[in-house]
Amino acid sequence: MSALTLASAPEDATALEAAEAHHARIAGELAGRVSLLLTATGRDPGAARRLHTGLVAFCDRDLLPHAAAKETVLYPVARRLPDTRLLIEGLVGEHRCLAALVESLRHATDPALAAAEARALQVLFEEHLAKENGLVLPLLAAAPQVPLPALLADLHDRIDHETPADPDPGTDRTKAENMTDDPMTQDGCGCGGCGCGAQESGELELDVQTIPHAVRHATVFHTLDTVPPGDSMVLVASHDPLPLLAQLEERRPGVFATEYLERGPETWRLRFSHRAARGAEEVTS
């Protein structure tokens, strides 16, 4: 069933699709960060600590404000629709569980415990979004009396308001993000070229086999966005990711060179090298 079939008006269908895309972005980034943390745990304690810090910062910056804004904007409207009260109460309860998992992750000092909390957070968040995408958003889109585009605009305004501000307004934001919010891209973090030993090659490695199909490509694209020019990332998959390669070339033509390190039959491993501005090599396949 298409979004147009579910929605009461074309603009509601467009808003519904935009909301689902936003959910996919958040879920994809969360899945990528958790996957990297799981990979680093037990291989490089320094990399795991930095990825742990970055995951908590992401939750504070994106995941928790998103949940708070939905409780203020979407849930009260959805609760007034027929037969939705118990559904919304259950989703609010899941928000409390997500917040508790973030707090447990924040205070976890044992790397294995942090990895377990992170994985539990990912699983619950994906299940939560599935209910919102499959039940709440279609119900709102199908209700003629509900102005879904306006609700979603208000939602994003409140998300921006809920997002923690930079504690030092004079701090350069790019430098601050490299230090705290996104340690996947800083020197010594276990990404590419820092020599921290997270992988034998010093490369970031993303195993997408445990990431749900619905957010798998979004996860890969987000993680590739963290790879700076001159560095690389290894992707591990259970099949030849030809559709992903085509989408990547469409999104960022010529930016990454790809090299197959392993071609099945059970596992495919590909290296994505972020080309420098000059002297880029041809893509190999």
PDB file of C-alpha atoms in Angstrom:
ATOM      1  CA  MET A   1       0.000   0.000   0.000  1.00  0.00           C
ATOM      2  CA  SER A   2       1.456   3.352  -1.027  1.00  0.00           C
ATOM      3  CA  ALA A   3       1.709   6.507   1.021  1.00  0.00           C
ATOM      4  CA  LEU A   4      -0.765   8.138  -1.376  1.00  0.00           C
ATOM      5  CA  THR A   5      -3.301   5.469  -0.545  1.00  0.00           C
ATOM      6  CA  LEU A   6      -2.867   5.994   3.169  1.00  0.00           C
ATOM      7  CA  ALA A   7      -2.828   9.783   3.155  1.00  0.00           C
ATOM      8  CA  SER A   8      -5.868  12.047   3.023  1.00  0.00           C
ATOM      9  CA  ALA A   9      -4.123  14.537   0.716  1.00  0.00           C
ATOM     10  CA  PRO A  10      -0.981  14.649  -1.475  1.00  0.00           C
ATOM     11  CA  GLU A  11       0.757  17.020   0.927  1.00  0.00           C
ATOM     12  CA  ASP A  12       0.135  14.560   3.750  1.00  0.00           C
ATOM     13  CA  ALA A  13       1.679  11.782   1.654  1.00  0.00           C
ATOM     14  CA  THR A  14       4.750  13.932   1.045  1.00  0.00           C
ATOM     15  CA  ALA A  15       5.015  14.727   4.756  1.00  0.00           C
ATOM     16  CA  LEU A  16       4.656  11.034   5.610  1.00  0.00           C
ATOM     17  CA  GLU A  17       7.492  10.087   3.270  1.00  0.00           C
ATOM     18  CA  ALA A  18       9.688  12.873   4.655  1.00  0.00           C
ATOM     19  CA  ALA A  19       9.072  11.684   8.218  1.00  0.00           C
ATOM     20  CA  GLU A  20       9.974   8.108   7.282  1.00  0.00           C
ATOM     21  CA  ALA A  21      13.156   9.343   5.583  1.00  0.00           C
ATOM     22  CA  HIS A  22      14.086  11.291   8.708  1.00  0.00           C
ATOM     23  CA  HIS A  23      13.530   8.186  10.814  1.00  0.00           C
ATOM     24  CA  ALA A  24      15.727   6.175   8.445  1.00  0.00           C
ATOM     25  CA  ARG A  25      18.517   8.731   8.798  1.00  0.00           C
ATOM     26  CA  ILE A  26      18.477   8.602  12.596  1.00  0.00           C
ATOM     27  CA  ALA A  27      18.192   4.810  12.696  1.00  0.00           C
ATOM     28  CA  GLY A  28      20.952   4.478  10.123  1.00  0.00           C
ATOM     29  CA  GLU A  29      23.343   6.685  12.042  1.00  0.00           C
ATOM     30  CA  LEU A  30      22.567   4.865  15.284  1.00  0.00           C
ATOM     31  CA  ALA A  31      23.104   1.467  13.648  1.00  0.00           C
ATOM     32  CA  GLY A  32      26.400   2.592  12.163  1.00  0.00           C
ATOM     33  CA  ARG A  33      27.721   3.953  15.435  1.00  0.00           C
ATOM     34  CA  VAL A  34      26.694   0.811  17.319  1.00  0.00           C
ATOM     35  CA  SER A  35      28.247  -1.455  14.696  1.00  0.00           C
ATOM     36  CA  LEU A  36      31.540   0.415  14.883  1.00  0.00           C
ATOM     37  CA  LEU A  37      31.513   0.237  18.681  1.00  0.00           C
ATOM     38  CA  LEU A  38      30.870  -3.505  18.610  1.00  0.00           C
ATOM     39  CA  THR A  39      33.732  -3.975  16.151  1.00  0.00           C
ATOM     40  CA  ALA A  40      36.165  -1.904  18.224  1.00  0.00           C
ATOM     41  CA  THR A  41      35.266  -3.509  21.565  1.00  0.00           C
ATOM     42  CA  GLY A  42      37.899  -6.101  22.404  1.00  0.00           C
ATOM     43  CA  ARG A  43      40.198  -4.960  19.598  1.00  0.00           C
ATOM     44  CA  ASP A  44      41.199  -1.468  20.624  1.00  0.00           C
ATOM     45  CA  PRO A  45      40.129  -0.020  24.003  1.00  0.00           C
ATOM     46  CA  GLY A  46      40.963   3.549  22.993  1.00  0.00           C
ATOM     47  CA  ALA A  47      38.869   3.368  19.850  1.00  0.00           C
ATOM     48  CA  ALA A  48      35.999   1.781  21.772  1.00  0.00           C
ATOM     49  CA  ARG A  49      36.059   4.556  24.386  1.00  0.00           C
ATOM     50  CA  ARG A  50      35.929   7.265  21.756  1.00  0.00           C
ATOM     51  CA  LEU A  51      33.163   5.568  19.816  1.00  0.00           C
ATOM     52  CA  HIS A  52      31.276   5.131  23.097  1.00  0.00           C
ATOM     53  CA  THR A  53      31.596   8.858  23.776  1.00  0.00           C
ATOM     54  CA  GLY A  54      30.435   9.699  20.266  1.00  0.00           C
ATOM     55  CA  LEU A  55      27.405   7.423  20.564  1.00  0.00           C
ATOM     56  CA  VAL A  56      26.289   9.081  23.807  1.00  0.00           C
ATOM     57  CA  ALA A  57      26.764  12.518  22.221  1.00  0.00           C
ATOM     58  CA  PHE A  58      24.637  11.437  19.252  1.00  0.00           C
ATOM     59  CA  CYS A  59      21.858  10.294  21.592  1.00  0.00           C
ATOM     60  CA  ASP A  60      21.940  13.618  23.437  1.00  0.00           C
ATOM     61  CA  ARG A  61      22.016  15.607  20.217  1.00  0.00           C
ATOM     62  CA  ASP A  62      19.526  13.679  18.059  1.00  0.00           C
ATOM     63  CA  LEU A  63      17.774  10.680  19.562  1.00  0.00           C
ATOM     64  CA  LEU A  64      16.524  12.087  22.881  1.00  0.00           C
ATOM     65  CA  PRO A  65      15.418  15.499  21.518  1.00  0.00           C
ATOM     66  CA  HIS A  66      13.550  13.674  18.747  1.00  0.00           C
ATOM     67  CA  ALA A  67      11.671  11.578  21.316  1.00  0.00           C
ATOM     68  CA  ALA A  68      10.858  14.594  23.500  1.00  0.00           C
ATOM     69  CA  ALA A  69       9.522  16.599  20.565  1.00  0.00           C
ATOM     70  CA  LYS A  70       7.265  13.751  19.441  1.00  0.00           C
ATOM     71  CA  GLU A  71       5.717  13.534  22.893  1.00  0.00           C
ATOM     72  CA  THR A  72       4.942  17.245  22.731  1.00  0.00           C
ATOM     73  CA  VAL A  73       3.738  17.523  19.119  1.00  0.00           C
ATOM     74  CA  LEU A  74       2.652  14.214  17.570  1.00  0.00           C
ATOM     75  CA  TYR A  75       1.526  12.005  20.410  1.00  0.00           C
ATOM     76  CA  PRO A  76      -1.186  14.301  21.871  1.00  0.00           C
ATOM     77  CA  VAL A  77      -2.808  14.553  18.428  1.00  0.00           C
ATOM     78  CA  ALA A  78      -2.486  10.827  17.755  1.00  0.00           C
ATOM     79  CA  ARG A  79      -3.959  10.021  21.175  1.00  0.00           C
ATOM     80  CA  ARG A  80      -7.202  11.759  20.171  1.00  0.00           C
ATOM     81  CA  LEU A  81      -7.722   9.448  17.201  1.00  0.00           C
ATOM     82  CA  PRO A  82      -9.965   6.381  17.674  1.00  0.00           C
ATOM     83  CA  ASP A  83      -8.447   3.400  19.489  1.00  0.00           C
ATOM     84  CA  THR A  84      -4.926   4.846  19.791  1.00  0.00           C
ATOM     85  CA  ARG A  85      -4.649   5.599  23.513  1.00  0.00           C
ATOM     86  CA  LEU A  86      -2.937   2.335  24.494  1.00  0.00           C
ATOM     87  CA  LEU A  87      -0.621   2.507  21.481  1.00  0.00           C
ATOM     88  CA  ILE A  88       0.562   6.001  22.396  1.00  0.00           C
ATOM     89  CA  GLU A  89       0.964   5.091  26.065  1.00  0.00           C
ATOM     90  CA  GLY A  90       3.107   2.153  25.017  1.00  0.00           C
ATOM     91  CA  LEU A  91       5.281   4.383  22.831  1.00  0.00           C
ATOM     92  CA  VAL A  92       5.731   6.877  25.672  1.00  0.00           C
ATOM     93  CA  GLY A  93       6.811   3.980  27.867  1.00  0.00           C
ATOM     94  CA  GLU A  94       9.356   2.971  25.234  1.00  0.00           C
ATOM     95  CA  HIS A  95      10.737   6.516  25.308  1.00  0.00           C
ATOM     96  CA  ARG A  96      11.384   6.048  29.022  1.00  0.00           C
ATOM     97  CA  CYS A  97      13.176   2.777  28.301  1.00  0.00           C
ATOM     98  CA  LEU A  98      15.280   4.442  25.588  1.00  0.00           C
ATOM     99  CA  ALA A  99      16.246   7.240  27.973  1.00  0.00           C
ATOM    100  CA  ALA A 100      17.185   4.694  30.640  1.00  0.00           C
ATOM    101  CA  LEU A 101      19.356   2.797  28.162  1.00  0.00           C
ATOM    102  CA  VAL A 102      21.118   6.011  27.175  1.00  0.00           C
ATOM    103  CA  GLU A 103      21.842   6.719  30.843  1.00  0.00           C
ATOM    104  CA  SER A 104      23.147   3.186  31.356  1.00  0.00           C
ATOM    105  CA  LEU A 105      25.316   3.605  28.278  1.00  0.00           C
ATOM    106  CA  ARG A 106      26.550   6.970  29.509  1.00  0.00           C
ATOM    107  CA  HIS A 107      27.756   5.523  32.813  1.00  0.00           C
ATOM    108  CA  ALA A 108      29.012   2.162  31.527  1.00  0.00           C
ATOM    109  CA  THR A 109      32.692   1.777  32.358  1.00  0.00           C
ATOM    110  CA  ASP A 110      33.133  -1.781  31.142  1.00  0.00           C
ATOM    111  CA  PRO A 111      33.536  -1.938  27.320  1.00  0.00           C
ATOM    112  CA  ALA A 112      31.544  -5.155  27.015  1.00  0.00           C
ATOM    113  CA  LEU A 113      28.690  -3.673  29.049  1.00  0.00           C
ATOM    114  CA  ALA A 114      28.731  -0.510  26.945  1.00  0.00           C
ATOM    115  CA  ALA A 115      28.518  -2.599  23.784  1.00  0.00           C
ATOM    116  CA  ALA A 116      25.600  -4.594  25.188  1.00  0.00           C
ATOM    117  CA  GLU A 117      23.729  -1.434  26.221  1.00  0.00           C
ATOM    118  CA  ALA A 118      24.360   0.079  22.801  1.00  0.00           C
ATOM    119  CA  ARG A 119      23.011  -2.976  21.005  1.00  0.00           C
ATOM    120  CA  ALA A 120      19.910  -3.036  23.233  1.00  0.00           C
ATOM    121  CA  LEU A 121      19.357   0.654  22.497  1.00  0.00           C
ATOM    122  CA  GLN A 122      19.577   0.012  18.758  1.00  0.00           C
ATOM    123  CA  VAL A 123      17.126  -2.904  18.828  1.00  0.00           C
ATOM    124  CA  LEU A 124      14.534  -1.035  20.905  1.00  0.00           C
ATOM    125  CA  PHE A 125      14.822   2.127  18.819  1.00  0.00           C
ATOM    126  CA  GLU A 126      14.320   0.224  15.555  1.00  0.00           C
ATOM    127  CA  GLU A 127      11.271  -1.568  16.964  1.00  0.00           C
ATOM    128  CA  HIS A 128       9.926   1.759  18.210  1.00  0.00           C
ATOM    129  CA  LEU A 129      10.321   3.432  14.815  1.00  0.00           C
ATOM    130  CA  ALA A 130       8.638   0.492  13.105  1.00  0.00           C
ATOM    131  CA  LYS A 131       5.510   1.172  15.182  1.00  0.00           C
ATOM    132  CA  GLU A 132       5.618   4.861  14.405  1.00  0.00           C
ATOM    133  CA  ASN A 133       6.168   4.306  10.689  1.00  0.00           C
ATOM    134  CA  GLY A 134       3.644   1.502  10.423  1.00  0.00           C
ATOM    135  CA  LEU A 135       0.903   2.775  12.751  1.00  0.00           C
ATOM    136  CA  VAL A 136       1.154   6.328  14.089  1.00  0.00           C
ATOM    137  CA  LEU A 137       2.247   8.225  10.980  1.00  0.00           C
ATOM    138  CA  PRO A 138      -0.231   6.485   8.619  1.00  0.00           C
ATOM    139  CA  LEU A 139      -3.078   7.168  11.062  1.00  0.00           C
ATOM    140  CA  LEU A 140      -2.160  10.843  11.239  1.00  0.00           C
ATOM    141  CA  ALA A 141      -1.747  11.071   7.468  1.00  0.00           C
ATOM    142  CA  ALA A 142      -5.112   9.438   6.845  1.00  0.00           C
ATOM    143  CA  ALA A 143      -7.035  11.711   9.234  1.00  0.00           C
ATOM    144  CA  PRO A 144      -8.473  14.666   7.253  1.00  0.00           C
ATOM    145  CA  GLN A 145      -8.623  16.835  10.375  1.00  0.00           C
ATOM    146  CA  VAL A 146      -4.903  16.418  11.117  1.00  0.00           C
ATOM    147  CA  PRO A 147      -2.515  18.926   9.415  1.00  0.00           C
ATOM    148  CA  LEU A 148       0.437  16.527   9.226  1.00  0.00           C
ATOM    149  CA  PRO A 149       2.835  18.877   7.342  1.00  0.00           C
ATOM    150  CA  ALA A 150       2.310  21.598   9.957  1.00  0.00           C
ATOM    151  CA  LEU A 151       2.750  19.112  12.784  1.00  0.00           C
ATOM    152  CA  LEU A 152       6.029  17.863  11.362  1.00  0.00           C
ATOM    153  CA  ALA A 153       7.296  21.406  10.821  1.00  0.00           C
ATOM    154  CA  ASP A 154       6.534  22.146  14.479  1.00  0.00           C
ATOM    155  CA  LEU A 155       8.209  18.882  15.450  1.00  0.00           C
ATOM    156  CA  HIS A 156      11.475  19.824  13.770  1.00  0.00           C
ATOM    157  CA  ASP A 157      11.386  23.303  15.261  1.00  0.00           C
ATOM    158  CA  ARG A 158      11.097  21.745  18.698  1.00  0.00           C
ATOM    159  CA  ILE A 159      13.868  19.238  17.942  1.00  0.00           C
ATOM    160  CA  ASP A 160      16.146  22.166  17.134  1.00  0.00           C
ATOM    161  CA  HIS A 161      15.067  23.821  20.392  1.00  0.00           C
ATOM    162  CA  GLU A 162      15.654  20.650  22.431  1.00  0.00           C
ATOM    163  CA  THR A 163      19.094  19.989  20.939  1.00  0.00           C
ATOM    164  CA  PRO A 164      21.790  20.884  23.501  1.00  0.00           C
ATOM    165  CA  ALA A 165      23.524  24.123  22.639  1.00  0.00           C
ATOM    166  CA  ASP A 166      27.262  24.452  22.269  1.00  0.00           C
ATOM    167  CA  PRO A 167      28.470  25.123  25.852  1.00  0.00           C
ATOM    168  CA  ASP A 168      30.986  27.628  24.500  1.00  0.00           C
ATOM    169  CA  PRO A 169      29.472  29.824  21.758  1.00  0.00           C
ATOM    170  CA  GLY A 170      32.904  31.013  20.821  1.00  0.00           C
ATOM    171  CA  THR A 171      34.198  27.514  20.141  1.00  0.00           C
ATOM    172  CA  ASP A 172      34.748  26.554  16.527  1.00  0.00           C
ATOM    173  CA  ARG A 173      31.949  24.036  15.843  1.00  0.00           C
ATOM    174  CA  THR A 174      33.945  21.865  13.487  1.00  0.00           C
ATOM    175  CA  LYS A 175      36.722  21.465  16.015  1.00  0.00           C
ATOM    176  CA  ALA A 176      34.231  20.791  18.807  1.00  0.00           C
ATOM    177  CA  GLU A 177      32.479  18.093  16.807  1.00  0.00           C
ATOM    178  CA  ASN A 178      35.775  16.421  15.983  1.00  0.00           C
ATOM    179  CA  MET A 179      36.650  16.378  19.670  1.00  0.00           C
ATOM    180  CA  THR A 180      33.334  15.189  21.130  1.00  0.00           C
ATOM    181  CA  ASP A 181      30.348  14.611  18.880  1.00  0.00           C
ATOM    182  CA  ASP A 182      31.958  12.574  16.136  1.00  0.00           C
ATOM    183  CA  PRO A 183      35.071  10.786  17.376  1.00  0.00           C
ATOM    184  CA  MET A 184      34.887   8.422  14.415  1.00  0.00           C
ATOM    185  CA  THR A 185      36.689  11.071  12.370  1.00  0.00           C
ATOM    186  CA  GLN A 186      39.377  12.291  14.721  1.00  0.00           C
ATOM    187  CA  ASP A 187      42.989  11.190  14.948  1.00  0.00           C
ATOM    188  CA  GLY A 188      43.478   8.236  17.257  1.00  0.00           C
ATOM    189  CA  CYS A 189      39.829   7.151  17.014  1.00  0.00           C
ATOM    190  CA  GLY A 190      40.255   3.915  15.133  1.00  0.00           C
ATOM    191  CA  CYS A 191      38.942   5.186  11.830  1.00  0.00           C
ATOM    192  CA  GLY A 192      41.330   5.338   8.899  1.00  0.00           C
ATOM    193  CA  GLY A 193      44.957   6.261   8.853  1.00  0.00           C
ATOM    194  CA  CYS A 194      45.373   7.033  12.533  1.00  0.00           C
ATOM    195  CA  GLY A 195      47.331   3.894  13.341  1.00  0.00           C
ATOM    196  CA  CYS A 196      45.340   3.185  16.474  1.00  0.00           C
ATOM    197  CA  GLY A 197      45.146  -0.529  15.739  1.00  0.00           C
ATOM    198  CA  ALA A 198      41.347  -0.931  15.722  1.00  0.00           C
ATOM    199  CA  GLN A 199      41.910  -3.126  12.678  1.00  0.00           C
ATOM    200  CA  GLU A 200      45.166  -4.667  11.562  1.00  0.00           C
ATOM    201  CA  SER A 201      45.144  -2.281   8.589  1.00  0.00           C
ATOM    202  CA  GLY A 202      44.210   0.733  10.750  1.00  0.00           C
ATOM    203  CA  GLU A 203      40.950   1.042   8.821  1.00  0.00           C
ATOM    204  CA  LEU A 204      37.419   1.568   9.968  1.00  0.00           C
ATOM    205  CA  GLU A 205      35.416  -1.637   9.417  1.00  0.00           C
ATOM    206  CA  LEU A 206      31.629  -1.676   9.132  1.00  0.00           C
ATOM    207  CA  ASP A 207      29.886  -5.066   9.183  1.00  0.00           C
ATOM    208  CA  VAL A 208      26.391  -4.471   7.816  1.00  0.00           C
ATOM    209  CA  GLN A 209      25.212  -8.065   8.223  1.00  0.00           C
ATOM    210  CA  THR A 210      23.590  -7.302  11.597  1.00  0.00           C
ATOM    211  CA  ILE A 211      22.008  -4.020  10.458  1.00  0.00           C
ATOM    212  CA  PRO A 212      18.335  -4.158   9.368  1.00  0.00           C
ATOM    213  CA  HIS A 213      17.766  -3.904   5.629  1.00  0.00           C
ATOM    214  CA  ALA A 214      15.497  -0.875   6.034  1.00  0.00           C
ATOM    215  CA  VAL A 215      18.362   1.308   7.293  1.00  0.00           C
ATOM    216  CA  ARG A 216      21.375  -0.538   5.885  1.00  0.00           C
ATOM    217  CA  HIS A 217      22.150   1.838   3.025  1.00  0.00           C
ATOM    218  CA  ALA A 218      21.550   4.903   5.196  1.00  0.00           C
ATOM    219  CA  THR A 219      24.002   3.453   7.716  1.00  0.00           C
ATOM    220  CA  VAL A 220      26.686   2.924   5.078  1.00  0.00           C
ATOM    221  CA  PHE A 221      26.243   6.402   3.606  1.00  0.00           C
ATOM    222  CA  HIS A 222      26.475   8.055   7.020  1.00  0.00           C
ATOM    223  CA  THR A 223      29.592   6.099   7.941  1.00  0.00           C
ATOM    224  CA  LEU A 224      31.252   6.917   4.626  1.00  0.00           C
ATOM    225  CA  ASP A 225      30.531  10.576   5.310  1.00  0.00           C
ATOM    226  CA  THR A 226      32.853  10.319   8.322  1.00  0.00           C
ATOM    227  CA  VAL A 227      35.798   9.034   6.243  1.00  0.00           C
ATOM    228  CA  PRO A 228      38.094  11.983   5.446  1.00  0.00           C
ATOM    229  CA  PRO A 229      39.977  12.352   2.130  1.00  0.00           C
ATOM    230  CA  GLY A 230      42.941  10.021   1.949  1.00  0.00           C
ATOM    231  CA  ASP A 231      41.453   7.496   4.393  1.00  0.00           C
ATOM    232  CA  SER A 232      39.395   4.386   3.784  1.00  0.00           C
ATOM    233  CA  MET A 233      36.732   2.087   5.218  1.00  0.00           C
ATOM    234  CA  VAL A 234      36.181  -1.655   4.837  1.00  0.00           C
ATOM    235  CA  LEU A 235      32.604  -2.842   4.317  1.00  0.00           C
ATOM    236  CA  VAL A 236      31.636  -6.408   5.241  1.00  0.00           C
ATOM    237  CA  ALA A 237      28.456  -7.821   3.649  1.00  0.00           C
ATOM    238  CA  SER A 238      26.780 -11.156   2.986  1.00  0.00           C
ATOM    239  CA  HIS A 239      26.309 -10.445  -0.736  1.00  0.00           C
ATOM    240  CA  ASP A 240      27.837  -8.391  -3.520  1.00  0.00           C
ATOM    241  CA  PRO A 241      26.505  -4.865  -2.784  1.00  0.00           C
ATOM    242  CA  LEU A 242      26.089  -3.738  -6.384  1.00  0.00           C
ATOM    243  CA  PRO A 243      22.933  -1.644  -5.745  1.00  0.00           C
ATOM    244  CA  LEU A 244      24.746   0.147  -2.933  1.00  0.00           C
ATOM    245  CA  LEU A 245      27.706   0.905  -5.200  1.00  0.00           C
ATOM    246  CA  ALA A 246      25.363   2.351  -7.823  1.00  0.00           C
ATOM    247  CA  GLN A 247      23.625   4.550  -5.243  1.00  0.00           C
ATOM    248  CA  LEU A 248      26.936   5.732  -3.827  1.00  0.00           C
ATOM    249  CA  GLU A 249      28.193   6.732  -7.268  1.00  0.00           C
ATOM    250  CA  GLU A 250      24.940   8.566  -7.914  1.00  0.00           C
ATOM    251  CA  ARG A 251      25.112  10.403  -4.579  1.00  0.00           C
ATOM    252  CA  ARG A 252      28.831  11.152  -4.541  1.00  0.00           C
ATOM    253  CA  PRO A 253      30.210  10.565  -8.040  1.00  0.00           C
ATOM    254  CA  GLY A 254      33.929   9.890  -8.173  1.00  0.00           C
ATOM    255  CA  VAL A 255      34.503  10.493  -4.462  1.00  0.00           C
ATOM    256  CA  PHE A 256      35.296   6.894  -3.450  1.00  0.00           C
ATOM    257  CA  ALA A 257      37.441   4.255  -5.120  1.00  0.00           C
ATOM    258  CA  THR A 258      36.279   0.721  -4.395  1.00  0.00           C
ATOM    259  CA  GLU A 259      38.376  -2.422  -4.161  1.00  0.00           C
ATOM    260  CA  TYR A 260      37.137  -5.950  -3.543  1.00  0.00           C
ATOM    261  CA  LEU A 261      39.164  -7.657  -0.814  1.00  0.00           C
ATOM    262  CA  GLU A 262      36.966 -10.782  -0.705  1.00  0.00           C
ATOM    263  CA  ARG A 263      34.312 -11.990  -3.171  1.00  0.00           C
ATOM    264  CA  GLY A 264      32.105 -14.515  -1.379  1.00  0.00           C
ATOM    265  CA  PRO A 265      30.716 -17.035  -1.447  1.00  0.00           C
ATOM    266  CA  GLU A 266      29.603 -16.213   2.112  1.00  0.00           C
ATOM    267  CA  THR A 267      31.296 -12.883   2.778  1.00  0.00           C
ATOM    268  CA  TRP A 268      32.119  -9.886   0.627  1.00  0.00           C
ATOM    269  CA  ARG A 269      34.676  -7.340   1.831  1.00  0.00           C
ATOM    270  CA  LEU A 270      35.187  -4.063   0.010  1.00  0.00           C
ATOM    271  CA  ARG A 271      37.540  -1.176   0.692  1.00  0.00           C
ATOM    272  CA  PHE A 272      36.149   2.304   0.062  1.00  0.00           C
ATOM    273  CA  SER A 273      38.987   4.807  -0.301  1.00  0.00           C
ATOM    274  CA  HIS A 274      38.090   8.484  -0.101  1.00  0.00           C
ATOM    275  CA  ARG A 275      39.984  10.036  -2.960  1.00  0.00           C
ATOM    276  CA  ALA A 276      42.144  13.026  -2.262  1.00  0.00           C
ATOM    277  CA  ALA A 277      41.413  16.191  -4.221  1.00  0.00           C
ATOM    278  CA  ARG A 278      44.206  15.375  -6.661  1.00  0.00           C
ATOM    279  CA  GLY A 279      45.775  12.255  -8.025  1.00  0.00           C
ATOM    280  CA  ALA A 280      42.736  10.054  -7.547  1.00  0.00           C
ATOM    281  CA  GLU A 281      43.012   6.538  -8.872  1.00  0.00           C
ATOM    282  CA  GLU A 282      40.418   4.812 -11.021  1.00  0.00           C
ATOM    283  CA  VAL A 283      37.680   2.762  -9.350  1.00  0.00           C
ATOM    284  CA  THR A 284      38.476  -0.927  -9.396  1.00  0.00           C
ATOM    285  CA  SER A 285      35.870  -3.628  -9.329  1.00  0.00           C
TER     286      SER A 285
END
